Short mmCIF file of C-alpha atoms in Angstrom, two decimals:
data_model
loop_
_atom_site.label_atom_id
_atom_site.label_comp_id
_atom_site.label_asym_id
_atom_site.label_seq_id
_atom_site.Cartn_x
_atom_site.Cartn_y
_atom_site.Cartn_z
CA MET A 1 135.36 -11.63 -41.74
CA PHE A 2 132.39 -9.60 -40.46
CA LYS A 3 131.41 -12.41 -38.09
CA LYS A 4 134.97 -12.47 -36.73
CA ILE A 5 134.86 -8.73 -36.13
CA ILE A 6 131.52 -8.91 -34.35
CA LEU A 7 132.71 -11.84 -32.23
CA THR A 8 135.83 -9.94 -31.24
CA PHE A 9 133.71 -6.93 -30.37
CA LEU A 10 131.44 -9.04 -28.19
CA LEU A 11 134.39 -10.51 -26.32
CA LEU A 12 135.96 -7.10 -25.71
CA TRP A 13 132.68 -5.55 -24.66
CA SER A 14 131.96 -8.48 -22.34
CA ALA A 15 135.35 -8.14 -20.71
CA ALA A 16 134.93 -4.40 -20.31
CA ILE A 17 131.59 -4.59 -18.55
CA GLN A 18 132.54 -7.71 -16.56
CA ALA A 19 129.52 -8.77 -14.50
CA ILE A 20 127.07 -6.32 -16.08
CA ASP A 21 124.36 -8.01 -18.17
CA VAL A 22 124.11 -6.69 -21.72
CA ASP A 23 121.28 -7.62 -24.08
CA PHE A 24 122.07 -7.50 -27.82
CA SER A 25 118.81 -9.17 -28.94
CA LYS A 26 117.31 -5.85 -30.08
CA SER A 27 120.48 -4.14 -31.25
CA PHE A 28 120.98 -2.86 -34.79
CA VAL A 29 123.61 -1.20 -36.98
CA VAL A 30 123.13 2.55 -37.40
CA PRO A 31 124.10 3.17 -41.06
CA GLU A 32 124.05 6.97 -40.78
CA THR A 33 127.10 7.01 -38.51
CA SER A 34 128.76 3.79 -39.67
CA GLY A 35 131.29 3.64 -42.48
CA ASN A 36 134.84 2.63 -43.33
CA ASN A 37 136.52 1.29 -40.18
CA ARG A 38 133.70 2.71 -38.06
CA LEU A 39 130.63 1.00 -36.63
CA THR A 40 127.71 2.32 -34.60
CA ILE A 41 125.36 -0.12 -32.90
CA GLY A 42 122.13 1.10 -31.33
CA GLY A 43 119.54 -0.60 -29.16
CA ILE A 44 122.00 -2.17 -26.71
CA ASP A 45 120.37 -2.79 -23.33
CA ALA A 46 122.72 -2.46 -20.34
CA ILE A 47 122.33 -1.44 -16.71
CA GLY A 48 118.61 -0.87 -17.21
CA SER A 49 119.12 1.64 -20.04
CA THR A 50 119.47 1.63 -23.83
CA TYR A 51 122.69 2.78 -25.50
CA LYS A 52 124.13 3.65 -28.89
CA VAL A 53 127.83 2.74 -29.00
CA ASP A 54 130.51 3.89 -31.48
CA PHE A 55 133.49 1.70 -32.46
CA ASN A 56 136.62 2.08 -34.56
CA LEU A 57 138.23 -0.85 -36.35
CA ARG A 58 141.86 -1.40 -35.38
CA GLU A 59 144.54 -2.89 -37.62
CA ASP A 60 144.29 -6.21 -35.74
CA LEU A 61 140.54 -6.31 -36.61
CA THR A 62 139.41 -5.65 -33.06
CA LEU A 63 136.92 -2.90 -32.30
CA ALA A 64 137.74 -0.08 -29.92
CA ILE A 65 134.89 1.66 -28.11
CA ILE A 66 135.21 5.38 -28.78
CA GLY A 67 131.92 6.62 -27.43
CA ALA A 68 128.54 5.71 -25.98
CA GLN A 69 125.31 7.61 -25.72
CA GLU A 70 122.21 6.72 -23.73
CA GLN A 71 119.10 6.75 -25.90
CA LEU A 72 116.53 8.69 -23.92
CA SER A 73 113.91 9.84 -26.44
CA VAL A 74 110.33 8.65 -25.96
CA SER A 75 110.21 7.28 -29.50
CA GLU A 76 113.44 5.31 -29.05
CA GLN A 77 112.23 3.81 -25.78
CA LEU A 78 109.01 2.75 -27.48
CA GLU A 79 110.88 1.26 -30.43
CA GLN A 80 113.11 -0.70 -28.07
CA LYS A 81 110.02 -2.26 -26.48
CA LEU A 82 108.74 -3.28 -29.91
CA ARG A 83 111.88 -4.55 -31.66
CA ASN A 84 112.00 -8.26 -32.38
CA THR A 85 108.79 -8.99 -30.44
CA THR A 86 105.72 -11.18 -30.93
CA TRP A 87 102.19 -10.17 -29.95
CA LYS A 88 99.12 -12.42 -29.75
CA GLY A 89 95.43 -11.77 -29.27
CA THR A 90 92.26 -11.28 -31.29
CA TYR A 91 90.99 -9.35 -34.29
CA VAL A 92 87.20 -8.84 -34.43
CA ILE A 93 85.50 -7.75 -37.66
CA ASN A 94 81.86 -8.20 -38.77
CA ASN A 95 81.18 -10.32 -35.67
CA ILE A 96 83.95 -12.74 -36.66
CA THR A 97 86.82 -13.30 -34.21
CA PHE A 98 90.23 -14.23 -35.60
CA GLN A 99 93.12 -15.39 -33.45
CA THR A 100 95.94 -13.04 -34.31
CA GLU A 101 99.74 -13.00 -34.13
CA LEU A 102 101.86 -9.96 -35.00
CA LYS A 103 105.62 -10.30 -35.41
CA LEU A 104 107.50 -7.01 -35.45
CA ILE A 105 110.69 -7.79 -37.33
CA VAL A 106 112.08 -4.30 -37.95
CA VAL A 107 111.49 -1.21 -35.80
CA GLN A 108 113.96 1.61 -36.39
CA ASP A 109 113.88 5.38 -36.86
CA GLY A 110 110.10 5.42 -36.90
CA TYR A 111 109.79 2.62 -39.48
CA VAL A 112 107.90 -0.59 -38.64
CA GLY A 113 107.91 -3.82 -40.64
CA GLY A 114 106.63 -7.27 -39.81
CA GLU A 115 104.13 -10.02 -40.46
CA ILE A 116 100.58 -10.58 -39.21
CA THR A 117 98.54 -13.78 -39.11
CA HIS A 118 94.76 -14.02 -38.63
CA THR A 119 93.21 -17.47 -38.22
CA SER A 120 89.72 -18.86 -37.59
CA THR A 121 88.68 -22.51 -37.60
CA SER A 122 85.52 -21.67 -39.55
CA ASP A 123 86.26 -18.46 -41.48
CA GLY A 124 89.68 -18.92 -43.07
CA HIS A 125 93.03 -17.30 -42.49
CA LEU A 126 95.43 -14.60 -43.69
CA ILE A 127 99.20 -14.24 -43.46
CA SER A 128 100.32 -10.82 -44.64
CA ARG A 129 103.37 -8.58 -44.64
CA VAL A 130 102.69 -5.29 -42.89
CA THR A 131 104.66 -2.08 -42.93
CA GLY A 132 104.25 1.49 -41.72
CA ASP A 133 105.56 3.89 -39.14
CA ILE A 134 105.29 5.28 -35.63
CA VAL A 135 103.95 8.80 -35.41
CA THR A 136 103.47 11.21 -32.53
CA GLN A 137 99.93 12.42 -31.96
CA PHE A 138 99.00 15.56 -30.01
CA LYS A 139 95.62 16.07 -28.37
CA ILE A 140 93.92 19.11 -29.83
CA GLY A 141 90.41 19.64 -28.48
CA ASN A 142 89.01 16.16 -27.96
CA ASP A 143 90.99 14.44 -30.70
CA PHE A 144 94.51 13.05 -31.07
CA ILE A 145 95.97 14.27 -34.38
CA ASP A 146 99.08 13.05 -36.19
CA GLU A 147 101.98 15.48 -35.87
CA ASP A 148 102.40 15.77 -39.64
CA ARG A 149 98.71 16.63 -40.09
CA ILE A 150 98.83 19.64 -37.79
CA ASP A 151 99.39 23.09 -39.29
CA PRO A 152 103.08 23.99 -38.68
CA GLU A 153 102.14 27.25 -36.97
CA VAL A 154 99.71 25.50 -34.64
CA LEU A 155 102.28 22.81 -33.91
CA ALA A 156 104.97 25.36 -33.09
CA ASN A 157 102.71 27.07 -30.56
CA LEU A 158 101.52 23.97 -28.72
CA SER A 159 102.15 24.04 -24.99
CA PRO A 160 105.05 21.80 -23.88
CA ASP A 161 102.65 19.92 -21.63
CA THR A 162 100.18 19.14 -24.45
CA GLU A 163 99.01 15.55 -24.07
CA ASN A 164 100.58 13.28 -26.69
CA ARG A 165 101.00 9.63 -27.54
CA GLN A 166 102.74 7.37 -30.05
CA LEU A 167 100.54 5.75 -32.72
CA ILE A 168 101.67 2.73 -34.74
CA ARG A 169 100.19 2.81 -38.25
CA ILE A 170 100.84 -0.30 -40.35
CA LYS A 171 99.12 -1.53 -43.52
CA ARG A 172 98.78 -4.88 -45.22
CA MET A 173 101.26 -4.84 -48.09
CA ARG A 174 101.21 -8.34 -49.57
CA ALA A 175 99.36 -11.52 -48.70
CA LEU A 176 101.73 -14.47 -48.27
CA GLU A 177 98.86 -16.91 -47.79
CA PHE A 178 95.08 -16.72 -47.37
CA SER A 179 91.81 -18.64 -47.46
CA VAL A 180 88.15 -17.72 -46.99
CA SER A 181 85.26 -19.83 -45.74
CA GLY A 182 82.10 -19.55 -43.67
CA THR A 183 80.86 -15.99 -43.14
CA ASN A 184 84.13 -14.56 -44.40
CA ALA A 185 83.64 -16.25 -47.80
CA LEU A 186 81.14 -13.49 -48.65
CA LEU A 187 83.44 -10.73 -47.39
CA GLY A 188 86.97 -11.79 -48.32
CA TRP A 189 90.22 -10.20 -47.11
CA SER A 190 90.74 -6.52 -47.84
CA ALA A 191 94.16 -5.70 -49.30
CA ASN A 192 94.00 -2.15 -48.00
CA ARG A 193 93.36 -2.31 -44.26
CA GLU A 194 95.35 -0.15 -41.88
CA TYR A 195 96.10 -1.07 -38.27
CA ARG A 196 96.24 1.89 -35.87
CA LEU A 197 97.66 0.70 -32.58
CA ILE A 198 98.54 2.27 -29.24
CA LEU A 199 100.91 0.59 -26.76
CA GLU A 200 99.67 0.68 -23.16
CA ASP A 201 100.86 -1.64 -20.38
CA ASN A 202 102.27 -4.27 -22.76
CA VAL A 203 99.03 -4.32 -24.78
CA LEU A 204 98.82 -3.19 -28.42
CA SER A 205 95.24 -2.28 -29.21
CA GLY A 206 93.23 -0.15 -31.59
CA ILE A 207 91.22 -0.23 -34.78
CA VAL A 208 91.69 -1.91 -38.14
CA GLY A 209 89.92 -0.16 -41.00
CA ILE A 210 89.99 0.93 -44.62
CA PRO A 211 91.52 4.41 -45.05
CA ASN A 212 90.24 7.03 -47.49
CA ASP A 213 91.12 6.51 -51.14
CA LEU A 214 92.66 9.98 -51.43
CA TYR A 215 95.31 11.61 -49.24
CA GLY A 216 94.14 14.73 -47.43
CA LYS A 217 90.42 14.08 -47.81
CA ASN A 218 89.83 12.51 -44.40
CA ASP A 219 91.95 10.52 -41.97
CA ALA A 220 89.01 8.46 -40.74
CA THR A 221 88.63 4.77 -41.61
CA THR A 222 85.57 2.74 -42.63
CA ASP A 223 84.43 -0.85 -42.05
CA ASN A 224 86.34 -0.82 -38.78
CA GLY A 225 87.28 -3.83 -36.73
CA SER A 226 89.16 -3.96 -33.43
CA VAL A 227 92.37 -5.63 -32.41
CA SER A 228 93.93 -6.32 -29.01
CA LEU A 229 97.33 -8.01 -28.67
CA VAL A 230 99.50 -8.94 -25.69
CA LYS A 231 103.29 -9.19 -25.77
CA GLN A 232 104.57 -12.76 -25.57
#
């Protein structure tokens, strides 16, 4: 039944926009505003912009468009670039270079979930689930600091033109498959590494390190490696 409803919706939407190209490959259901006989779909690319569209279910099981809103926030635009994408490049740690592939399967409302693969012909491989979030960082002094780590009073008084950026923080959650050999046989795969990545010009790059054992002690990481990935 649900497939029939979605198909009907696609046909109606296609007819309504006629020659306009619409990309549903990164679209998703918005549960907060969906419910009985009502559906909201976000992440719809059309006419060079991203939209969230509201529908009502009619008695004949067709969907009527009752509203549309362009999604203009910086975070939403970033998430749209990341949804359902694959990134490839290298991960360098302890002078070992691993070919790396990151698949971002879910990116919504600041949440990120996916799968990462590191492979080396001589030092083994790792396939791991990764999960985390996207946070806004503001530049205070010479450092970029996570929004939720800034004192609320300081945050409230930041100038509107304060330099900021979006940081993707994801951690290894569970190894699906791994092996160690060569130099890496003495080191192994850490189950607690965090990837801190910045998106610039279709390149995801940053550090991969072990965070502090205790929250609030220090946000620095140790035993850092570097990663650089290009969108495929």
